[in-house]
Amino acid sequence: SQQGEEDPQALSIQEGENATMNCSYKTSINNLQWYRQNSGRGLVHLILIRSNEREKHSGRLRVTLDTSKKSSSLLITASRAADTASYFCATEANSGGSNYKLTFGKGTLLTVNP
Amino acid sequence: EAGVAQSPRYKIIEKRQSVAFWCNPISGHATLYWYQQILGQGPKLLIQFQNNGVVDDSQLPKDRFSAERLKGVDSTLKIQPAKLEDSAVYLCASSRYGVSTDTQYFGPGTRLTVL
């Protein structure tokens, strides 16, 4: 079952603009991660935010997490054509004992036009 | 450092046939995962290995899917017999320890088409 749900499903912007994607989830989590997938490089981990963190930055990426609303957002600043990809949020939760499991959403397809 | 290797990259079979996928994780990674990604959806975990033991196979359709990780390194995922709804990309991933916050590294995937 899908835990995270991204919004919007698709987003088209011009190069240089900012892109914001949102993720909502249903159950309590240990952390939330964002991944990027394109045909060239496959599925790649971008950033992880722990459940006790509210905001995290990595280069042009900014992630926020609101556990009270069970939601997260990914902001990509000064977008480039190379940022064109599908972006997935994935929630990590304990699946029993010391095991942890990632559950992915359906993704947001971002198109950055030159 | 070499990434996760998978083969074949593409496979086309008829329904009721069998198929096998192979994965070689990053050297030294104890945890290996198989995911199924249907077109338009995110990856779904099928099975997770810690070394050569299964820690989670709750979403593996065990009547037709099987997986093994002999010697705690390479892994194979088999489907027998395949159904039309098995058409998907099968992704293999590995992580160093499999603990919370451990980064998963994904292979390029095998695209399976069942006719």
XYZ file of N, CA, C and O in Angstrom, chain A residues 1-2 30-31 33 35 37 42-43 45 48 50 88 92 95 98-106, chain B residues 33 35 37 40-45 48 55-56 58-59 91 98-104 106-107:
192
model
N 0.850 -1.187 0.000
C 0.000 0.000 0.000
C 0.887 1.238 0.000
O 2.010 1.207 0.504
N 0.395 2.335 -0.612
C 1.147 3.565 -0.685
C 0.927 4.336 0.612
O -0.190 4.607 1.003
N 9.618 7.173 11.296
C 10.941 7.470 11.873
C 11.588 8.624 11.124
O 12.236 9.483 11.723
N 11.460 8.592 9.806
C 12.004 9.656 8.982
C 11.285 9.663 7.638
O 10.517 8.728 7.326
N 12.056 10.501 3.427
C 13.133 10.664 2.455
C 12.546 11.077 1.108
O 11.409 10.728 0.779
N 13.379 10.964 -3.068
C 14.175 10.328 -4.105
C 13.833 10.955 -5.454
O 12.729 11.462 -5.671
N 13.974 10.077 -9.697
C 14.114 8.997 -10.673
C 14.023 9.555 -12.077
O 13.063 10.198 -12.452
N 18.461 6.435 -12.891
C 17.672 5.550 -12.044
C 17.136 6.268 -10.816
O 16.933 7.484 -10.819
N 16.910 5.526 -9.758
C 16.336 6.050 -8.515
C 17.462 6.425 -7.562
O 18.265 5.573 -7.186
N 18.711 8.601 -4.014
C 18.366 9.237 -2.745
C 18.823 10.697 -2.757
O 19.962 10.995 -3.135
N 17.208 13.155 3.505
C 16.459 12.497 4.572
C 16.210 13.502 5.682
O 17.115 14.260 6.054
N 14.640 13.591 9.638
C 14.179 12.776 10.757
C 12.875 13.327 11.314
O 12.564 14.501 11.139
N 9.896 11.243 -5.620
C 9.112 10.412 -4.725
C 9.440 10.729 -3.275
O 10.619 10.874 -2.929
N 9.837 6.108 6.241
C 10.438 4.952 6.893
C 9.753 4.727 8.230
O 9.618 5.655 9.027
N 9.046 -1.919 10.981
C 8.189 -2.987 10.472
C 8.212 -4.225 11.364
O 7.756 -5.285 10.985
N 13.797 -4.858 14.971
C 14.736 -3.793 14.609
C 14.710 -3.521 13.110
O 15.646 -2.945 12.563
N 13.646 -3.966 12.442
C 13.573 -3.797 10.991
C 12.828 -2.536 10.603
O 11.854 -2.145 11.257
N 13.284 -1.903 9.535
C 12.679 -0.677 9.043
C 12.336 -0.839 7.577
O 13.047 -1.493 6.829
N 11.252 -0.215 7.192
C 10.740 -0.381 5.832
C 10.421 0.970 5.224
O 9.867 1.842 5.884
N 10.802 1.123 3.944
C 10.460 2.331 3.193
C 9.184 2.091 2.413
O 9.054 1.067 1.737
N 8.271 3.047 2.471
C 7.054 2.998 1.667
C 7.012 4.259 0.815
O 7.033 5.370 1.335
N 6.940 4.064 -0.502
C 7.005 5.169 -1.451
C 5.621 5.645 -1.855
O 4.672 4.866 -1.925
N 5.546 6.943 -2.187
C 4.346 7.483 -2.791
C 4.359 7.265 -4.297
O 5.252 6.595 -4.831
N 3.374 7.850 -4.977
C 3.257 7.661 -6.422
C 4.121 8.615 -7.220
O 4.310 8.430 -8.423
N 17.382 -5.445 -0.981
C 15.944 -5.270 -1.145
C 15.557 -5.526 -2.609
O 16.297 -5.153 -3.518
N 12.306 -4.483 -5.038
C 11.095 -3.672 -5.155
C 10.449 -3.953 -6.515
O 11.127 -4.244 -7.500
N 8.082 -1.913 -9.265
C 7.536 -0.599 -9.599
C 6.669 -0.715 -10.851
O 7.181 -0.868 -11.951
N 3.714 4.309 -13.384
C 2.901 5.355 -12.782
C 2.818 5.306 -11.266
O 2.140 6.124 -10.661
N 3.525 4.348 -10.663
C 3.498 4.223 -9.206
C 4.908 4.260 -8.636
O 5.890 4.196 -9.363
N 4.983 4.369 -7.324
C 6.267 4.306 -6.665
C 6.672 2.856 -6.423
O 5.848 1.940 -6.540
N 7.935 2.628 -6.103
C 8.388 1.253 -5.827
C 7.680 0.668 -4.600
O 7.405 1.384 -3.635
N 7.404 -0.620 -4.667
C 6.803 -1.346 -3.555
C 7.757 -2.452 -3.122
O 8.206 -3.258 -3.944
N 8.062 -2.494 -1.836
C 8.994 -3.508 -1.326
C 8.384 -4.904 -1.440
O 7.273 -5.146 -0.987
N 13.062 -8.191 1.761
C 14.282 -7.614 2.310
C 15.114 -8.706 2.957
O 14.597 -9.514 3.739
N 14.159 -10.822 6.252
C 13.622 -10.085 7.397
C 12.208 -9.562 7.139
O 11.489 -9.259 8.064
N 11.828 -9.444 5.854
C 10.479 -8.974 5.528
C 10.119 -9.459 4.144
O 10.769 -9.088 3.169
N 6.561 -9.757 3.556
C 5.118 -9.672 3.762
C 4.359 -9.299 2.492
O 3.169 -9.593 2.371
N 4.994 -8.625 1.538
C 4.306 -8.213 0.314
C 4.750 -9.024 -0.897
O 4.469 -8.640 -2.033
N 13.314 -3.485 -9.192
C 14.474 -2.758 -8.701
C 15.116 -3.510 -7.543
O 14.428 -3.985 -6.643
N 21.154 -1.699 7.002
C 19.714 -1.936 7.090
C 19.077 -1.330 8.318
O 17.948 -1.661 8.649
N 19.789 -0.421 8.978
C 19.216 0.227 10.163
C 18.506 1.505 9.750
O 18.613 1.953 8.607
N 17.772 2.091 10.682
C 17.064 3.328 10.409
C 18.039 4.404 9.948
O 19.131 4.525 10.482
N 17.626 5.171 8.950
C 18.366 6.259 8.280
C 19.448 5.745 7.329
O 20.119 6.537 6.684
N 19.643 4.458 7.237
C 20.635 3.918 6.305
C 20.180 4.200 4.877
O 19.047 3.893 4.509
N 21.041 4.768 4.043
C 20.674 5.096 2.668
C 20.597 3.833 1.826
O 21.479 2.971 1.885
N 19.529 3.744 1.034
C 19.406 2.650 0.090
C 19.906 3.114 -1.278
O 19.539 4.193 -1.745
N 20.021 2.150 -5.281
C 19.232 1.359 -6.210
C 20.010 1.030 -7.479
O 20.822 1.838 -7.969
N 19.725 -0.145 -8.019
C 20.245 -0.529 -9.309
C 19.392 0.046 -10.421
O 18.375 0.685 -10.160
